[in-house]
Amino acid sequence: MQKSNYRSKFAAFGAGVALLASAVGQAVAQESTAAGDTEWQQAGAFQMMVRKPVQFDRTGERMDALIAKMPKRAANATPAASREIPNKFTTGVPLAPQAPLASDFVDPMLSEPTLFTPIGGVSVAGPSSDDNAAVVGGRIAPPDISGDVGREFVVAYANLVWSYYDKQGNLVGGPFPGNSFWSGFGGRCETDNSGDPITIYDHLADRWVVSQFAVSEAPFLQCFAISDTNDPAGPYTRYAYEIVPGDFNDYPKIGLWSDGAGQSAYHATFRQFANGQTFAGIDAVAFDRDAMLAGDPNAQFVVVRINTNAVPDGIQPAHIDGGPTAPAGSCGLYGAALNNNNNDGYLFWEFCTDWNNPANSTFDAKPLLTDGVPNWASSGQVPQPAPGDALDDLDNFTMYRFSTRFFPGQGMKGVMAHTVEAGNTTAGMRWATFDLDNPDAITLDDTGTLGQNDGIHRWMGAATFDQVGNIGIGYTAASESLFPSVRFTGRETTDPAGTLQTEGVCVDGTGVQTGVSRWGDYSTTAVDPVDQCTFWTFQEYVELTGTFQWSTRVCSFRFASCTGEEPPPPPPANVAPVADAGADLTVPRRSSGTLDGTGSVDSDGTIVSYSWVSSSRTVNISNPTSPTPSFTTRNVRRDTPVTVTLTVTDDDGATSTDTVVVTVLR
């Protein structure tokens, strides 16, 4: 999100879940007296800075203990005012003006989908705006949904809450406040719940890495929590970094990179705002991964300023998603799509770290890749059904993640996705795969545009590989007649070049967003580290019409051609209970009797509540929540039939009703 100083106004949301700085048990915060360089040093064509964390601890406490230490929000507390985070992305200077699009423009890479469709799996509700309201005490837009899948669990982290699930889609924990990872840490990582979260499962270390910024005031911080095991409930090693003194570290994007030796880092990019106000540049940052995993309180990081005009914007660090490490000696990569009128292409950078002497690290820009890259055009905003407002599609940004994978016999491959004009003024996703084996000679393997010339806009996509090289893409879809929904597609290696398969539906939206144009600034698609075949995507949609009423969804899908371990089947749909209010009754006036709902059943669970309602005071039910309540009758002048309705609710919230007629004789 482009928050500049705006995000600091959301610190009030964190106040409801904040702790005073403290050191409890094993959670002893260590303040660094010297965070490293505070001035830029020239390093080749770029400026560089080497720094250390400003705060560190290792806590032996798990999430339940951390949550228990956080102040509980009072049930009658006044909610914080709902706020839209302004779109401040357009801070750069374009290289050339964009010519207006013809109304009949069609992207040259748009193609008809193949007849196949990826196999859908789990589809479960992720964190929502309602969760923010209940847990944090306020609502914001957009959600910035991030997630990943580990060996046992799936984590979904959105502004300003997170939850985790098993692989059948069952909720295991949450929703929790986003800053719960830093409970007891002290400082603003603990007290600020600022958002812009990133979730990574480091499959090479079998640990979770989560991060969000703390930006209520300077110094602006980036907070990290690294789990001790593959359990996202912790315990954690925790860090606070001030990336560049005085700069607001906006829009953090983080990726895992390792060659199994010296090139081990969590690479990141940030859009920096001097004093939280003025755009200063886009920075590439390498954090010493091995030191962080080892719990080194002085784990260093190297900052390089890539540009100062946001051209290109939305630069993404490469992320190794599944599979082995990169080949020995392979340095971390960064990439971005550059929309430059008639010279569109992809830019790449190589970041080689030297953790023995970080100041010797190097950062190298590669030539613009245009060979085989058809030009694309900007798309604009996305419409919704009435009364929804037009939505931002962030077509000037490369989407998170720039996923990479090493394929034996083929080398290092990468995939990117970004929003373009697909055709007839509709947004679509341009995807591209690359051969990254030689960073000095990166080539385009394949590319295409996701769109079906059907008036549906498809945007905010995220793509990655499975173990055989198939590509999975999750994204949002909407139009003037389609509520914002979550869909998925992809391609198998045997599909014709430039094509994608027929899309599948994760969840159909049932409402629209009103009064707010901002849509999630990013989403995530990841591959399961166990079977190496199942894709998990984390996306935004709308379930209930409203201004701050977004929802998120966690979905899985796969291709039949990937022959890893069979993924878990989706959870069966809940079967509603069957209410049975018993046989009709005939009773005298001024008498008593008993109703009988014990014949009610739930075939796939249990009935958790009963509710009896009489249509007349002639029959007065004394204990209406019992399966066998008693009742009394009043005096009547003629025979009077009274309808009594029984409603039963099962353990999944489904309901059923039945009626019984009680005839009161005069």
XYZ file of C-alpha atoms in Angstrom:
666
model
C 0.000 0.000 0.000
C 1.112 3.552 -0.541
C 0.515 4.947 2.894
C 3.145 7.667 3.262
C 2.122 9.280 6.585
C -1.413 7.887 6.319
C -0.609 4.498 7.813
C 0.480 6.125 11.090
C -3.144 7.142 11.605
C -3.994 3.477 11.944
C -1.883 3.053 15.059
C -5.130 3.524 16.986
C -6.195 0.114 15.749
C -3.137 -1.377 17.442
C -3.870 0.440 20.684
C -6.677 -1.959 21.467
C -4.283 -4.887 21.343
C -1.079 -3.226 22.560
C 1.115 -4.004 25.534
C 3.470 -1.760 27.409
C 7.073 -2.668 26.628
C 8.164 -5.463 28.911
C 10.578 -8.351 29.244
C 8.793 -11.499 30.430
C 10.275 -14.983 30.869
C 12.588 -15.774 27.991
C 11.378 -12.837 25.907
C 14.188 -10.408 26.721
C 14.478 -7.631 24.160
C 17.961 -6.576 23.148
C 18.329 -3.029 21.918
C 21.197 -2.400 19.511
C 23.192 0.678 20.377
C 24.635 0.867 16.876
C 22.338 -0.174 14.041
C 25.109 0.301 11.464
C 25.736 2.855 8.765
C 23.440 5.847 8.549
C 24.947 7.306 5.368
C 24.899 5.955 1.825
C 28.158 4.666 0.353
C 28.763 4.464 -3.384
C 28.919 0.857 -4.634
C 29.335 0.760 -8.394
C 26.315 2.392 -10.028
C 24.284 2.228 -6.828
C 24.306 3.529 -3.280
C 24.609 0.994 -0.451
C 24.228 0.898 3.322
C 25.009 -1.897 5.843
C 22.966 -2.023 9.031
C 21.987 -4.182 12.030
C 18.717 -4.804 13.863
C 17.600 -2.252 16.433
C 15.884 -4.899 18.562
C 16.001 -8.687 19.008
C 14.732 -11.440 21.272
C 14.012 -15.181 21.378
C 10.826 -16.080 23.184
C 9.996 -19.562 24.382
C 6.291 -18.702 24.419
C 3.754 -20.001 21.960
C 0.891 -18.029 20.477
C -1.616 -18.928 23.202
C 0.717 -17.477 25.840
C 1.458 -14.404 23.718
C -2.241 -13.756 23.112
C -2.957 -14.169 26.841
C -0.574 -11.279 27.592
C -2.288 -8.896 25.187
C -4.950 -6.586 26.653
C -8.458 -7.672 25.752
C -10.542 -5.193 23.852
C -13.602 -4.189 25.858
C -16.886 -5.339 24.357
C -18.292 -1.801 24.629
C -15.166 -0.101 23.245
C -15.803 2.541 20.597
C -14.621 1.272 17.188
C -11.931 3.217 15.383
C -13.133 5.156 12.358
C -13.071 3.119 9.148
C -10.430 4.391 6.748
C -9.382 3.858 3.136
C -5.628 3.832 2.541
C -5.057 6.283 -0.339
C -3.469 4.983 -3.520
C -0.146 6.803 -3.650
C 1.482 4.573 -6.257
C 1.763 7.208 -8.942
C 4.838 8.897 -7.468
C 7.267 8.141 -10.295
C 7.926 9.949 -13.515
C 6.836 7.877 -16.531
C 9.440 7.302 -19.195
C 7.018 8.223 -21.972
C 3.360 9.210 -22.209
C 0.974 6.356 -22.931
C -1.131 6.707 -26.067
C -4.890 6.410 -25.474
C -6.286 2.954 -26.147
C -8.721 2.254 -28.920
C -11.982 0.823 -27.641
C -11.412 -2.297 -29.737
C -7.807 -2.881 -28.575
C -6.978 -6.561 -28.013
C -3.766 -7.723 -26.357
C -1.683 -9.662 -28.925
C -1.091 -12.461 -26.393
C -4.775 -13.030 -25.614
C -5.772 -16.575 -26.553
C -8.702 -18.921 -26.118
C -8.394 -21.220 -23.084
C -7.789 -24.918 -23.586
C -10.545 -27.401 -22.796
C -8.917 -28.595 -19.579
C -9.442 -27.059 -16.124
C -7.246 -27.399 -13.011
C -8.704 -29.642 -10.305
C -10.239 -27.597 -7.491
C -9.762 -28.556 -3.842
C -10.213 -26.708 -0.558
C -12.083 -23.387 -0.491
C -12.349 -21.779 2.936
C -12.967 -18.277 4.303
C -9.802 -16.353 5.190
C -9.469 -13.305 7.467
C -12.145 -10.680 6.834
C -13.013 -7.079 7.545
C -15.445 -8.380 10.169
C -12.494 -10.106 11.875
C -10.667 -6.783 11.970
C -13.692 -5.139 13.550
C -14.075 -7.873 16.170
C -10.388 -8.422 17.012
C -8.755 -5.042 16.416
C -11.683 -2.653 16.713
C -11.715 -0.984 13.317
C -11.932 -1.475 9.567
C -9.541 -0.520 6.780
C -9.283 -1.103 3.048
C -7.638 -2.806 1.259
C -6.794 -6.108 3.032
C -3.391 -6.942 1.453
C -3.866 -10.699 1.761
C -0.695 -12.779 2.103
C -0.338 -16.485 2.843
C 1.667 -19.646 2.459
C 1.472 -23.400 2.986
C 3.775 -25.467 5.197
C 4.189 -29.145 5.971
C 1.087 -29.293 8.158
C -0.550 -25.884 8.224
C -1.732 -23.057 5.973
C -1.341 -19.448 7.178
C -3.392 -16.481 5.918
C -2.360 -12.986 7.066
C -4.305 -9.867 6.043
C -4.486 -6.331 7.404
C -4.677 -6.490 10.446
C -5.317 -10.097 11.530
C -4.069 -13.616 10.775
C -5.359 -17.189 11.042
C -4.085 -20.660 10.324
C -5.700 -23.865 9.099
C -5.014 -27.527 8.536
C -4.832 -28.760 4.960
C -8.459 -29.839 4.996
C -9.419 -26.185 5.470
C -10.350 -26.438 9.158
C -9.546 -23.370 11.245
C -6.851 -24.274 13.801
C -6.152 -20.862 15.320
C -7.231 -17.242 14.978
C -8.158 -14.741 13.951
C -5.374 -13.117 15.982
C -4.134 -9.511 15.897
C -1.337 -9.060 13.377
C 1.053 -7.786 16.038
C 0.462 -10.818 18.280
C 3.724 -12.283 16.930
C 5.564 -9.538 18.839
C 3.608 -9.633 22.105
C 6.087 -9.095 24.948
C 8.770 -7.918 22.531
C 8.585 -4.301 23.627
C 8.701 -1.282 21.360
C 6.441 -0.494 18.447
C 6.598 -3.927 16.815
C 4.556 -4.919 19.866
C 2.324 -1.857 20.155
C 1.813 -0.981 16.453
C -0.450 -3.143 14.328
C 0.362 -1.377 11.084
C -0.116 -4.113 8.498
C 1.285 -4.688 5.003
C 1.962 -8.290 6.092
C 4.113 -10.894 4.350
C 3.951 -14.630 5.086
C 6.660 -17.082 3.977
C 7.094 -20.764 4.697
C 10.846 -21.334 4.403
C 10.711 -24.918 3.147
C 14.511 -25.166 3.161
C 14.600 -24.501 6.927
C 11.119 -25.891 7.718
C 10.167 -22.670 9.510
C 7.703 -19.812 9.162
C 8.778 -16.214 8.516
C 6.204 -13.446 9.011
C 6.732 -9.713 8.758
C 4.838 -6.450 8.935
C 5.907 -2.864 9.392
C 5.464 -0.613 12.455
C 5.064 2.933 11.227
C 3.007 5.005 13.658
C 5.955 7.376 13.921
C 9.684 7.583 13.205
C 11.848 5.599 13.445
C 9.859 3.437 11.030
C 10.460 -0.286 11.557
C 10.166 -3.623 9.767
C 9.253 -6.435 12.186
C 10.196 -10.100 11.633
C 9.138 -13.226 13.539
C 10.712 -16.612 12.691
C 9.202 -19.767 14.154
C 11.378 -22.339 15.912
C 9.630 -25.189 14.053
C 7.099 -25.753 11.266
C 4.307 -24.860 13.709
C 3.080 -21.296 13.047
C 2.000 -21.057 16.699
C 5.660 -20.586 17.608
C 7.816 -20.041 19.606
C 9.652 -17.327 17.680
C 12.878 -15.445 17.147
C 11.997 -11.781 16.637
C 13.732 -8.811 15.032
C 13.024 -5.122 14.466
C 14.895 -3.368 11.648
C 15.036 0.311 10.737
C 15.749 -0.042 7.026
C 16.945 3.502 6.228
C 16.968 6.104 9.005
C 14.149 8.596 8.493
C 12.536 6.680 5.629
C 9.080 5.088 5.751
C 9.561 1.467 4.564
C 6.366 1.155 2.530
C 5.042 -1.809 0.516
C 7.476 -4.487 1.779
C 7.864 -7.535 -0.462
C 10.045 -10.426 0.758
C 11.390 -13.584 -0.887
C 13.511 -16.577 0.107
C 16.830 -17.178 -1.669
C 19.575 -19.711 -0.979
C 22.284 -21.451 -2.968
C 22.983 -23.758 -0.025
C 26.105 -21.776 0.857
C 27.025 -18.090 1.073
C 24.146 -16.698 -0.969
C 21.517 -17.131 1.725
C 19.198 -14.196 2.303
C 15.669 -13.005 2.759
C 15.614 -10.490 -0.091
C 13.128 -7.634 0.024
C 12.040 -4.434 -1.672
C 10.588 -1.292 -0.100
C 9.117 1.925 -1.473
C 10.741 4.554 0.723
C 9.236 7.885 1.787
C 11.582 10.403 3.387
C 10.187 11.442 6.781
C 7.089 9.466 5.864
C 6.104 12.120 3.321
C 8.145 12.420 0.110
C 8.953 9.522 -2.186
C 12.685 8.818 -1.879
C 13.245 5.660 -3.921
C 12.835 1.913 -4.182
C 15.316 -0.105 -2.127
C 16.531 -3.686 -2.458
C 17.430 -5.231 0.899
C 19.224 -8.496 1.699
C 18.779 -9.813 5.265
C 21.310 -12.372 6.533
C 19.041 -15.436 6.538
C 21.490 -17.859 8.159
C 22.164 -15.434 11.011
C 18.453 -14.837 11.545
C 17.691 -18.562 11.581
C 20.493 -19.028 14.114
C 19.090 -16.275 16.344
C 22.062 -13.944 15.953
C 21.120 -10.658 17.676
C 23.368 -8.773 15.240
C 22.066 -10.312 12.006
C 23.076 -7.737 9.409
C 21.337 -6.487 6.299
C 22.469 -4.640 3.184
C 20.385 -1.879 1.562
C 20.740 -0.758 -2.062
C 18.774 2.115 -3.574
C 17.602 0.873 -6.971
C 15.955 4.044 -8.258
C 14.561 7.360 -7.105
C 11.754 7.838 -9.647
C 9.763 4.592 -9.177
C 10.523 3.444 -12.728
C 9.833 0.595 -12.854
C 7.560 0.270 -9.853
C 6.522 -2.808 -7.885
C 9.959 -4.451 -8.148
C 9.847 -7.982 -6.719
C 12.594 -10.058 -5.074
C 12.909 -13.586 -6.441
C 11.408 -16.248 -4.164
C 12.361 -19.935 -4.284
C 8.984 -21.639 -3.944
C 9.561 -25.351 -3.393
C 12.279 -27.644 -4.674
C 16.024 -27.502 -3.977
C 18.263 -24.514 -3.474
C 19.535 -22.504 -6.409
C 22.805 -23.788 -7.951
C 25.941 -23.045 -5.912
C 27.094 -19.458 -6.373
C 23.727 -18.213 -7.650
C 22.992 -14.736 -6.325
C 19.589 -13.363 -5.408
C 17.572 -11.862 -8.242
C 15.005 -9.064 -8.531
C 12.595 -8.467 -11.391
C 9.878 -6.164 -12.674
C 7.730 -5.530 -15.719
C 8.433 -2.172 -17.385
C 5.585 -0.558 -19.320
C 7.443 1.910 -21.527
C 5.101 2.635 -24.409
C 6.606 0.899 -27.478
C 9.585 -0.545 -25.620
C 7.927 -2.790 -23.004
C 9.972 -5.478 -21.336
C 11.363 -6.933 -18.117
C 14.175 -5.639 -15.938
C 16.335 -7.776 -13.667
C 18.972 -7.136 -11.027
C 21.468 -9.451 -9.301
C 22.300 -9.016 -5.602
C 25.444 -10.919 -4.489
C 25.976 -10.814 -0.728
C 29.203 -11.229 1.226
C 28.144 -11.880 4.818
C 31.779 -12.006 6.031
C 32.190 -8.420 4.844
C 28.748 -7.087 3.839
C 30.219 -3.876 2.451
C 31.738 -6.002 -0.330
C 28.295 -7.084 -1.543
C 27.462 -6.153 -5.134
C 24.305 -5.124 -6.964
C 24.143 -5.311 -10.755
C 21.438 -4.180 -13.191
C 20.817 -6.301 -16.284
C 19.759 -5.023 -19.730
C 16.070 -4.597 -20.451
C 14.668 -7.878 -21.801
C 12.529 -7.126 -24.863
C 13.306 -10.080 -27.121
C 10.098 -12.022 -27.665
C 8.114 -9.694 -25.380
C 4.962 -8.343 -27.078
C 4.054 -4.845 -25.959
C 1.178 -4.395 -23.537
C -1.082 -1.515 -22.553
C -2.369 -0.099 -19.269
C -5.854 -1.156 -18.249
C -7.395 1.382 -15.856
C -10.083 0.547 -13.308
C -12.412 -2.422 -12.874
C -16.222 -2.007 -12.779
C -18.621 -3.864 -10.476
C -22.359 -4.467 -10.580
C -24.420 -1.529 -9.235
C -24.065 0.044 -6.726
C -20.360 -0.874 -6.645
C -17.670 1.675 -7.419
C -14.773 1.199 -9.848
C -11.836 -0.675 -8.326
C -8.084 -0.031 -8.663
C -6.210 -2.721 -10.578
C -2.579 -1.610 -9.954
C -1.604 -2.166 -13.566
C 1.694 -0.319 -13.053
C 2.975 -2.934 -10.600
C 4.483 -6.387 -10.965
C 2.484 -8.652 -8.680
C 3.853 -10.557 -5.694
C 5.563 -13.061 -6.012
C 8.386 -13.341 -8.543
C 8.436 -17.119 -8.001
C 11.446 -19.200 -9.014
C 12.373 -22.877 -8.947
C 15.333 -25.032 -9.928
C 14.428 -27.863 -12.299
C 17.122 -30.572 -12.693
C 18.243 -30.721 -16.297
C 16.544 -27.413 -17.109
C 18.052 -24.954 -14.671
C 16.538 -22.027 -12.785
C 13.136 -20.817 -13.977
C 11.012 -17.838 -12.953
C 7.443 -16.620 -13.425
C 5.883 -13.157 -13.093
C 2.348 -11.796 -13.464
C 1.106 -8.231 -13.933
C -2.148 -6.553 -14.981
C -2.579 -5.288 -18.548
C -5.311 -4.257 -20.948
C -6.559 -7.620 -22.260
C -9.061 -6.421 -24.797
C -12.069 -4.153 -25.254
C -11.086 -2.116 -22.149
C -10.977 -5.114 -19.793
C -8.131 -5.929 -17.418
C -6.244 -9.203 -17.788
C -3.152 -10.832 -16.344
C 0.003 -10.947 -18.471
C 2.129 -13.863 -17.297
C 5.689 -14.632 -18.345
C 8.165 -17.406 -17.613
C 11.927 -16.960 -17.823
C 15.119 -18.965 -18.100
C 17.208 -17.561 -15.253
C 20.165 -19.946 -15.486
C 22.519 -17.226 -16.713
C 21.670 -13.904 -14.993
C 23.624 -12.066 -17.691
C 21.524 -13.608 -20.457
C 18.001 -14.058 -19.078
C 15.549 -15.125 -21.770
C 11.786 -15.297 -22.102
C 10.521 -18.903 -22.174
C 6.804 -18.282 -22.683
C 4.192 -15.594 -22.166
C 0.503 -14.943 -22.613
C -2.441 -12.896 -21.362
C -5.188 -14.237 -19.127
C -8.510 -13.087 -20.524
C -11.379 -14.523 -22.524
C -12.744 -11.489 -24.381
C -15.932 -11.948 -22.335
C -16.096 -8.591 -20.569
C -14.761 -10.040 -17.298
C -11.799 -8.268 -15.721
C -9.088 -10.488 -14.210
C -6.446 -8.871 -12.027
C -4.452 -8.975 -8.756
C -2.992 -12.337 -9.809
C -0.172 -14.403 -8.343
C 1.617 -17.294 -10.084
C 4.046 -20.082 -9.200
C 5.338 -23.494 -10.386
C 4.673 -27.044 -9.253
C 7.423 -29.685 -9.282
C 6.993 -30.616 -12.946
C 6.870 -27.030 -14.229
C 3.106 -26.486 -14.469
C 2.013 -22.953 -13.590
C -0.837 -22.101 -11.202
C -2.404 -18.619 -11.062
C -4.970 -17.281 -8.579
C -6.676 -13.919 -9.095
C -9.786 -11.739 -8.711
C -12.473 -11.562 -11.385
C -15.277 -8.994 -11.714
C -17.367 -7.112 -14.258
C -20.487 -4.971 -14.488
C -22.473 -8.194 -14.046
C -20.072 -10.308 -11.941
C -19.521 -9.665 -8.231
C -15.806 -9.618 -7.284
C -14.926 -13.324 -7.086
C -11.894 -15.595 -6.767
C -10.826 -17.768 -9.684
C -7.820 -19.838 -10.684
C -6.221 -21.231 -13.814
C -2.803 -22.185 -15.113
C -1.061 -24.252 -17.700
C 0.513 -27.660 -17.915
C 3.836 -28.084 -19.638
C 2.065 -29.934 -22.454
C -0.330 -27.077 -23.231
C 0.309 -25.039 -26.400
C 2.656 -22.093 -25.926
C 1.020 -18.897 -24.735
C -2.173 -20.588 -23.550
C -3.910 -21.169 -20.231
C -6.575 -23.668 -19.258
C -10.242 -22.896 -18.633
C -10.547 -21.121 -15.308
C -11.970 -22.716 -12.190
C -14.046 -20.987 -9.514
C -12.769 -20.840 -5.956
C -15.687 -18.758 -4.659
C -18.296 -16.537 -6.283
C -18.776 -13.118 -4.778
C -22.234 -12.121 -3.595
C -21.764 -8.384 -2.987
C -19.922 -5.280 -4.138
C -17.536 -2.770 -2.587
C -19.013 0.723 -2.301
C -17.421 4.085 -1.567
C -13.872 2.697 -1.749
C -11.793 2.182 -4.893
C -8.828 0.456 -3.238
C -8.455 -3.275 -3.863
C -5.833 -5.573 -2.278
C -2.384 -4.362 -3.254
C -1.182 -7.945 -3.614
C -2.133 -11.585 -3.211
C -0.196 -14.865 -3.046
C -0.077 -18.253 -4.766
C 2.231 -20.925 -3.296
C 2.927 -24.616 -3.857
C 2.544 -27.289 -1.164
C 6.028 -28.344 0.058
C 4.855 -31.920 0.772
C 3.261 -33.120 -2.467
C 4.908 -30.343 -4.563
C 1.773 -30.339 -6.729
C -1.033 -28.572 -4.880
C -1.287 -24.812 -5.357
C -2.719 -22.673 -2.549
C -3.922 -19.185 -3.418
C -4.882 -16.339 -1.070
C -7.218 -13.783 -2.639
C -9.777 -11.048 -1.941
C -13.476 -11.018 -2.887
C -16.755 -9.481 -1.659
C -19.414 -11.431 0.200
C -21.542 -8.620 1.653
C -22.137 -5.265 -0.042
C -20.571 -2.406 1.924
C -17.846 0.204 2.082
C -15.452 -1.738 4.319
C -16.865 -5.235 3.980
C -14.169 -7.216 2.125
C -13.555 -10.925 2.573
C -10.607 -13.149 1.685
C -10.463 -16.756 0.518
C -7.967 -19.581 0.818
C -8.215 -22.078 -2.066
C -6.258 -25.057 -3.362
C -6.063 -26.569 -6.843
C -3.757 -28.810 -8.856
C -3.152 -30.489 -12.222
C -3.635 -34.200 -12.874
C -0.237 -34.338 -14.597
C 1.591 -33.620 -11.342
C 2.089 -37.008 -9.684
C 3.171 -36.066 -6.190
C 1.453 -37.320 -3.076
C -2.305 -37.151 -3.455
C -3.535 -33.892 -1.876
C -6.088 -34.104 0.903
C -9.684 -34.118 -0.341
C -11.732 -30.990 0.269
C -13.876 -31.101 3.394
C -17.380 -32.463 2.693
C -20.209 -29.963 2.523
C -22.163 -29.698 5.753
C -25.489 -31.521 5.799
C -28.190 -29.432 7.492
C -29.948 -30.944 10.505
C -33.541 -32.197 10.347
C -35.924 -30.688 12.883
C -38.735 -32.858 14.286
C -41.231 -31.046 16.540
C -43.168 -34.229 17.282
C -46.808 -35.163 16.714
C -49.670 -32.658 16.929
C -51.245 -32.378 20.377
C -54.763 -31.820 21.731
C -54.951 -30.550 25.319
C -57.589 -28.987 27.627
C -57.607 -25.316 28.517
C -55.822 -24.298 31.728
C -53.600 -27.374 31.558
C -49.949 -28.226 30.999
C -48.040 -30.458 28.630
C -44.655 -31.226 27.081
C -43.296 -30.702 23.587
C -40.872 -33.245 22.133
C -38.045 -32.315 19.747
C -35.846 -35.338 20.498
C -36.588 -36.786 17.084
C -34.446 -34.051 15.500
C -31.171 -35.353 14.006
C -27.928 -34.135 12.417
C -26.407 -36.812 10.187
C -22.875 -35.358 10.080
C -22.552 -33.644 13.439
C -24.513 -32.603 16.474
C -27.444 -30.322 17.250
C -26.181 -27.581 19.515
C -29.340 -25.551 20.131
C -33.156 -25.766 20.178
C -35.558 -22.844 19.966
C -39.353 -23.141 20.370
C -41.657 -20.228 19.450
C -45.436 -20.197 19.976
C -47.677 -18.260 17.595
C -50.082 -17.338 20.411
C -50.047 -16.607 24.124
C -52.674 -19.305 24.448
C -49.725 -21.738 24.607
C -46.968 -20.435 26.896
C -43.607 -22.265 26.661
C -41.660 -22.120 29.913
C -38.196 -23.322 28.781
C -38.012 -22.733 24.995
C -34.338 -23.785 24.558
C -34.895 -27.326 25.823
C -35.446 -30.256 23.428
C -38.472 -31.170 25.607
C -39.930 -27.939 26.970
C -43.051 -27.790 29.116
C -45.987 -25.504 28.355
C -49.242 -24.277 29.884
C -52.496 -23.271 28.200
C -54.883 -20.410 28.914
C -58.688 -20.290 29.097
C -60.362 -20.298 25.654
C -64.007 -19.899 24.595
C -63.666 -22.194 21.567
C -61.282 -24.858 20.334
C -58.091 -22.999 19.379
C -55.250 -24.413 17.272
C -51.831 -22.855 18.022
C -48.747 -23.384 15.819
C -45.467 -23.925 17.657
C -42.244 -23.704 15.586
C -39.035 -25.565 16.479
C -35.684 -24.352 15.052
C -32.584 -26.515 15.550
C -28.975 -25.456 14.814
C -26.071 -27.818 14.197
C -22.381 -27.448 15.072
C -21.654 -25.845 11.663
C -24.355 -23.197 12.087
C -26.926 -24.742 9.725
C -30.566 -24.602 10.819
C -33.826 -26.452 10.197
C -37.407 -25.854 11.321
C -40.512 -27.939 11.944
C -43.922 -27.126 13.415
C -46.377 -28.812 15.720
C -50.027 -27.806 16.201
C -51.273 -27.696 19.770
C -55.084 -27.560 19.805
C -56.470 -26.142 23.060
C -60.024 -27.374 23.814
C -62.605 -25.008 25.305
